[in-house]
Amino acid sequence: MEYLLQTKDLSKSFGGKMVVDRISIGVKKGDIYGLIGENGAGKTTLMRMACGLAEASSGEIMLFGSTDLVSKRHRMGCTIENPALYPSMTAMENMEAQRLLLGIKDEKVSKKLLDMVGLSMTDKKKAKNFSLGMKQRLMIALSLLGDPELLVLDEPINGLDPMGIKEVRDLFLHLNKERGMTILVSSHILGELEKISTRYGIISNGKMVDEFQADELSSRCGKNLLIYSNDAMKTKEIISRMFSNVQCEKMFEDAIRLKGHIEEAGSINTKLINAGITVKALIPESESLEDYFMSLMGGKKHD
């Protein structure tokens, strides 16, 4: 499998503080690689180093199988941190300025990309008057100039409304499946990453905590059993006596969540009925990417 981006023991320190600590990742050709981490985890710094916007303190970066990064970065597109736009220019003027700077001769490409990200109707409105979501869309369009093979996007759906998030998500899937574009994307909206990512990397405190394929997620995430009854507290007491070291929490007035034990739902149902409990429902529940992330971070997802 061809890797478009690889890092080996990549590190970056600021003022003696290690922000990225010996991270090794691999973004394969055709991936939508979801990069996950809490604020300050080192995601943006890692992306900046990959894109040539920050110098590594140590370690190695390879792009398209080469350590000659300067010659390979023209095959990348990126948008990192806050949108950097010409505030007094329109969307089209921003696109044309960047197109000319890159030496792209296709005069129709700017309009085509603005149509693609939903900014074709902004007319003479200047970028300084754009909403954050509109600025994000424009930055995505700018990053697509030159038809890059590898797209690196830091929080690209920040500030978008639900419809905008769906449109950008559909755009990423189109670019990946129809154009074969490889995408490295970070987001705090883990539910959205879960809908598009083929591979994940989880970073915490500057270190790589886990890296895995999307089809491995179900085996890593735990399974729960939601039990609805007429007496949640009594149900919890009975189940706590049934299993040792059981993880069982009350969710609502009539429901509890039991960690695991899905395969024993039948015996649980029988035990509760024999104890005079009216069982309304037993529902298997798979944990999400967010649940898995929170468990790695040592936190607890609040419902």
Coordinates of C-alpha atoms in Angstrom, one line a residue:
M1 CA 0.0 0.0 0.0
E2 CA 1.4 3.4 -1.0
Y3 CA 1.7 6.0 1.7
L4 CA 1.3 9.6 0.7
L5 CA 2.2 11.0 4.2
Q6 CA 4.4 9.2 6.8
T7 CA 6.1 10.5 9.9
K8 CA 8.6 8.7 12.0
D9 CA 9.2 9.8 15.6
L10 CA 8.2 13.4 14.7
S11 CA 8.6 15.9 17.5
K12 CA 8.2 19.6 18.0
S13 CA 8.9 21.6 21.1
F14 CA 8.1 25.3 22.0
G15 CA 9.9 26.9 24.8
G16 CA 11.1 23.6 26.2
K17 CA 7.6 22.1 26.1
M18 CA 7.1 19.0 23.9
V19 CA 3.9 19.7 21.8
V20 CA 4.4 16.8 19.4
D21 CA 6.2 13.9 21.0
R22 CA 7.7 11.2 18.6
I23 CA 4.5 10.7 16.6
S24 CA 4.6 8.2 13.8
I25 CA 1.6 8.1 11.4
G26 CA 0.8 6.7 8.0
V27 CA -1.8 8.2 5.6
K28 CA -2.3 5.7 2.8
K29 CA -3.4 6.6 -0.8
G30 CA -7.2 6.7 -0.9
D31 CA -7.6 7.3 2.9
I32 CA -9.9 9.7 4.5
Y33 CA -7.8 9.9 7.7
G34 CA -9.6 11.3 10.7
L35 CA -7.2 13.0 13.2
I36 CA -8.7 13.2 16.7
G37 CA -7.5 14.8 19.9
E38 CA -8.5 17.3 22.6
N39 CA -7.5 21.0 22.3
G40 CA -3.8 21.3 22.6
A41 CA -3.2 17.6 21.8
G42 CA -0.8 18.6 18.9
K43 CA -3.0 17.9 15.9
T44 CA -2.6 21.4 14.3
T45 CA 1.2 21.4 15.0
L46 CA 1.5 18.0 13.3
M47 CA -0.4 19.2 10.3
R48 CA 1.6 22.4 10.1
M49 CA 4.9 20.4 10.0
A50 CA 3.5 18.1 7.3
C51 CA 2.5 21.1 5.2
G52 CA 5.8 23.0 5.7
L53 CA 4.4 25.7 7.9
A54 CA 6.5 24.7 10.9
E55 CA 9.9 23.1 11.3
A56 CA 10.2 19.8 13.2
S57 CA 12.5 19.6 16.2
S58 CA 13.4 16.0 15.3
G59 CA 12.1 13.0 13.4
E60 CA 11.3 12.4 9.8
I61 CA 8.5 13.3 7.3
M62 CA 8.0 11.5 4.0
L63 CA 5.6 12.7 1.3
F64 CA 4.7 10.4 -1.5
G65 CA 7.5 8.1 -0.4
S66 CA 10.2 10.8 -0.5
T67 CA 12.1 12.9 2.0
D68 CA 12.5 15.7 -0.6
L69 CA 9.6 17.6 0.8
V70 CA 10.0 20.8 -1.2
S71 CA 9.6 18.9 -4.5
K72 CA 6.5 17.0 -3.3
R73 CA 4.4 19.7 -1.5
H74 CA 3.0 21.0 -4.8
R75 CA 1.0 17.8 -4.8
M76 CA -0.7 18.9 -1.6
G77 CA -3.5 21.3 -0.7
C78 CA -4.1 22.5 2.8
T79 CA -6.0 24.8 5.1
I80 CA -4.7 25.1 8.6
E81 CA -6.1 27.1 11.6
N82 CA -7.9 30.4 10.9
P83 CA -8.9 31.1 7.3
A84 CA -6.2 33.4 5.7
L85 CA -8.0 35.4 3.1
Y86 CA -7.7 38.8 1.5
P87 CA -10.5 40.6 3.5
S88 CA -11.3 43.3 0.9
M89 CA -11.6 40.8 -2.0
T90 CA -14.6 38.8 -3.0
A91 CA -14.6 35.0 -3.1
M92 CA -13.8 35.0 -6.8
E93 CA -11.1 37.6 -6.4
N94 CA -9.5 35.5 -3.7
M95 CA -9.6 32.5 -5.9
E96 CA -8.2 34.2 -8.9
A97 CA -5.3 35.8 -6.9
Q98 CA -4.4 32.3 -5.7
R99 CA -4.8 30.7 -9.1
L100 CA -2.4 33.3 -10.7
L101 CA 0.0 32.8 -7.8
L102 CA 0.1 29.1 -8.4
G103 CA 0.5 29.6 -12.2
I104 CA -2.7 27.7 -13.0
K105 CA -3.9 28.5 -16.5
D106 CA -7.4 27.1 -16.4
E107 CA -9.5 30.3 -16.1
K108 CA -12.7 28.4 -15.4
V109 CA -11.4 26.5 -12.4
S110 CA -12.2 29.2 -9.8
K111 CA -15.9 29.3 -10.6
K112 CA -16.1 25.5 -10.8
L113 CA -14.6 25.2 -7.3
L114 CA -16.8 28.0 -5.8
D115 CA -19.8 26.2 -7.2
M116 CA -18.6 23.0 -5.6
V117 CA -18.4 24.5 -2.1
G118 CA -21.6 26.4 -2.4
L119 CA -20.2 30.0 -2.8
S120 CA -21.2 30.7 -6.4
M121 CA -23.8 33.3 -5.4
T122 CA -21.6 35.6 -3.2
D123 CA -21.1 38.1 -6.0
K124 CA -19.5 41.3 -4.8
K125 CA -19.6 40.5 -1.1
K126 CA -16.2 40.9 0.4
A127 CA -14.5 38.2 2.4
K128 CA -14.3 40.4 5.6
N129 CA -18.2 40.3 5.6
F130 CA -18.4 36.5 5.3
S131 CA -19.6 34.3 8.2
L132 CA -17.1 31.9 9.6
G133 CA -18.8 29.1 7.7
M134 CA -18.4 30.9 4.4
K135 CA -14.8 31.6 5.1
Q136 CA -14.3 27.9 5.8
R137 CA -15.9 27.0 2.5
L138 CA -13.7 29.5 0.6
M139 CA -10.6 28.1 2.3
I140 CA -11.6 24.6 1.1
A141 CA -12.0 25.9 -2.4
L142 CA -8.6 27.6 -2.3
S143 CA -7.0 24.3 -1.1
L144 CA -8.5 22.5 -4.1
L145 CA -6.7 24.7 -6.6
G146 CA -4.2 22.7 -8.5
D147 CA -6.2 19.5 -8.0
P148 CA -4.1 18.1 -5.1
E149 CA -3.6 14.4 -4.5
L150 CA -3.4 14.9 -0.8
L151 CA -5.7 17.4 1.0
V152 CA -4.8 18.4 4.6
L153 CA -7.7 20.2 6.5
D154 CA -7.7 21.4 10.1
E155 CA -11.2 21.7 11.5
P156 CA -12.8 22.4 8.1
I157 CA -16.4 22.2 9.3
N158 CA -15.9 24.7 12.1
G159 CA -18.7 27.3 12.1
L160 CA -20.9 25.4 9.6
D161 CA -24.6 24.9 10.2
P162 CA -26.0 21.3 9.9
M163 CA -26.8 21.7 6.2
G164 CA -23.3 23.1 5.5
I165 CA -21.7 20.2 7.4
K166 CA -23.6 17.7 5.3
E167 CA -22.6 19.5 2.1
V168 CA -19.0 19.5 3.0
R169 CA -19.1 15.9 4.1
D170 CA -20.6 15.0 0.8
L171 CA -17.9 17.0 -1.0
F172 CA -15.2 15.1 0.8
L173 CA -16.7 11.8 -0.1
H174 CA -17.0 12.9 -3.7
L175 CA -13.4 14.1 -3.8
N176 CA -12.3 10.8 -2.3
K177 CA -14.4 8.4 -4.3
E178 CA -14.7 10.2 -7.7
R179 CA -11.3 11.9 -7.9
G180 CA -9.3 9.5 -5.8
M181 CA -8.2 12.3 -3.5
T182 CA -6.6 11.4 -0.1
I183 CA -7.7 13.5 2.8
L184 CA -6.2 14.1 6.2
V185 CA -8.8 15.9 8.3
S186 CA -9.2 16.9 12.0
S187 CA -12.5 17.7 13.7
H188 CA -14.0 18.0 17.1
I189 CA -17.3 16.7 15.7
L190 CA -16.4 13.0 16.0
G191 CA -19.8 11.9 14.7
E192 CA -19.0 13.5 11.4
L193 CA -15.6 11.9 11.2
E194 CA -17.2 8.6 11.9
K195 CA -19.4 9.0 8.7
I196 CA -16.5 9.5 6.3
S197 CA -13.2 8.3 7.8
T198 CA -11.5 5.1 6.5
R199 CA -8.7 5.4 9.1
Y200 CA -8.2 7.1 12.4
G201 CA -5.3 8.5 14.5
I202 CA -5.9 9.6 18.1
I203 CA -3.5 12.0 19.7
S204 CA -3.3 13.0 23.4
N205 CA -0.7 15.3 25.0
G206 CA 1.4 15.2 21.9
K207 CA 1.6 11.4 21.7
M208 CA -0.1 9.0 19.3
V209 CA -2.5 7.0 21.5
D210 CA -4.0 4.8 18.8
E211 CA -4.1 4.4 15.0
F212 CA -6.5 2.0 13.3
Q213 CA -8.7 1.3 10.3
A214 CA -12.4 2.3 10.4
D215 CA -13.5 -1.4 10.1
E216 CA -11.6 -2.1 13.3
L217 CA -13.7 0.4 15.3
S218 CA -16.5 -1.9 16.1
S219 CA -14.1 -4.4 17.7
R220 CA -12.5 -1.7 19.7
C221 CA -15.8 -0.1 20.9
G222 CA -17.6 -1.9 23.7
K223 CA -21.2 -3.2 23.5
N224 CA -23.8 -2.1 26.0
L225 CA -27.3 -3.4 26.9
L226 CA -30.0 -0.8 27.6
I227 CA -32.6 -2.2 29.9
Y228 CA -36.0 -0.4 30.2
S229 CA -38.2 -1.5 33.1
N230 CA -40.8 -0.3 35.6
D231 CA -38.1 0.0 38.4
A232 CA -34.6 1.1 37.2
M233 CA -33.1 1.1 40.7
K234 CA -34.3 -2.4 41.6
T235 CA -33.2 -3.6 38.1
K236 CA -29.7 -2.2 38.8
E237 CA -29.5 -3.9 42.2
I238 CA -30.5 -7.3 40.7
I239 CA -28.0 -7.1 37.9
S240 CA -25.2 -6.0 40.2
R241 CA -25.8 -9.2 42.2
M242 CA -25.8 -11.3 39.0
F243 CA -22.3 -10.3 37.8
S244 CA -19.0 -9.6 39.5
N245 CA -17.3 -6.2 38.7
V246 CA -20.3 -5.2 36.7
Q247 CA -20.5 -1.7 35.2
C248 CA -24.1 -0.6 35.4
E249 CA -25.5 2.9 35.5
K250 CA -28.9 4.4 35.7
M251 CA -29.7 6.4 32.6
F252 CA -33.3 7.6 33.0
E253 CA -36.2 7.0 35.4
D254 CA -37.0 3.7 33.6
A255 CA -33.6 2.7 32.1
I256 CA -30.2 1.5 33.0
R257 CA -27.1 0.8 30.8
L258 CA -25.2 -2.4 31.4
K259 CA -21.6 -2.6 30.0
G260 CA -21.3 -5.8 28.0
H261 CA -23.2 -9.0 28.7
I262 CA -25.3 -8.6 25.5
E263 CA -25.1 -12.4 24.9
E264 CA -26.8 -12.9 28.4
A265 CA -29.8 -10.7 27.6
G266 CA -32.1 -13.8 27.8
S267 CA -31.0 -14.9 31.3
I268 CA -31.1 -11.2 32.5
N269 CA -34.7 -10.9 31.2
T270 CA -35.7 -14.1 33.0
K271 CA -34.1 -13.1 36.2
L272 CA -35.8 -9.7 36.2
I273 CA -39.2 -11.2 35.4
N274 CA -38.8 -13.7 38.2
A275 CA -38.1 -10.9 40.6
G276 CA -41.3 -9.2 39.7
I277 CA -39.8 -6.6 37.4
T278 CA -41.7 -5.5 34.3
V279 CA -39.2 -5.5 31.5
K280 CA -40.2 -3.0 28.7
A281 CA -37.2 -3.5 26.4
L282 CA -33.7 -4.9 26.1
I283 CA -31.8 -3.0 23.5
P284 CA -28.2 -3.8 22.4
E285 CA -26.1 -0.6 21.9
S286 CA -22.7 -0.2 20.2
E287 CA -20.4 2.5 21.5
S288 CA -19.5 5.2 19.1
L289 CA -16.2 6.7 18.1
E290 CA -16.8 9.4 20.6
D291 CA -17.3 6.8 23.4
Y292 CA -14.1 5.1 22.4
F293 CA -12.2 8.4 22.3
M294 CA -13.5 9.4 25.7
S295 CA -12.5 6.0 27.2
L296 CA -8.9 6.5 25.9
M297 CA -8.8 10.0 27.3
G298 CA -9.9 8.6 30.7
G299 CA -13.1 10.7 30.6
K300 CA -16.8 9.9 30.7
K301 CA -19.4 10.7 28.1
H302 CA -22.3 12.5 29.5
D303 CA -25.7 11.8 28.2

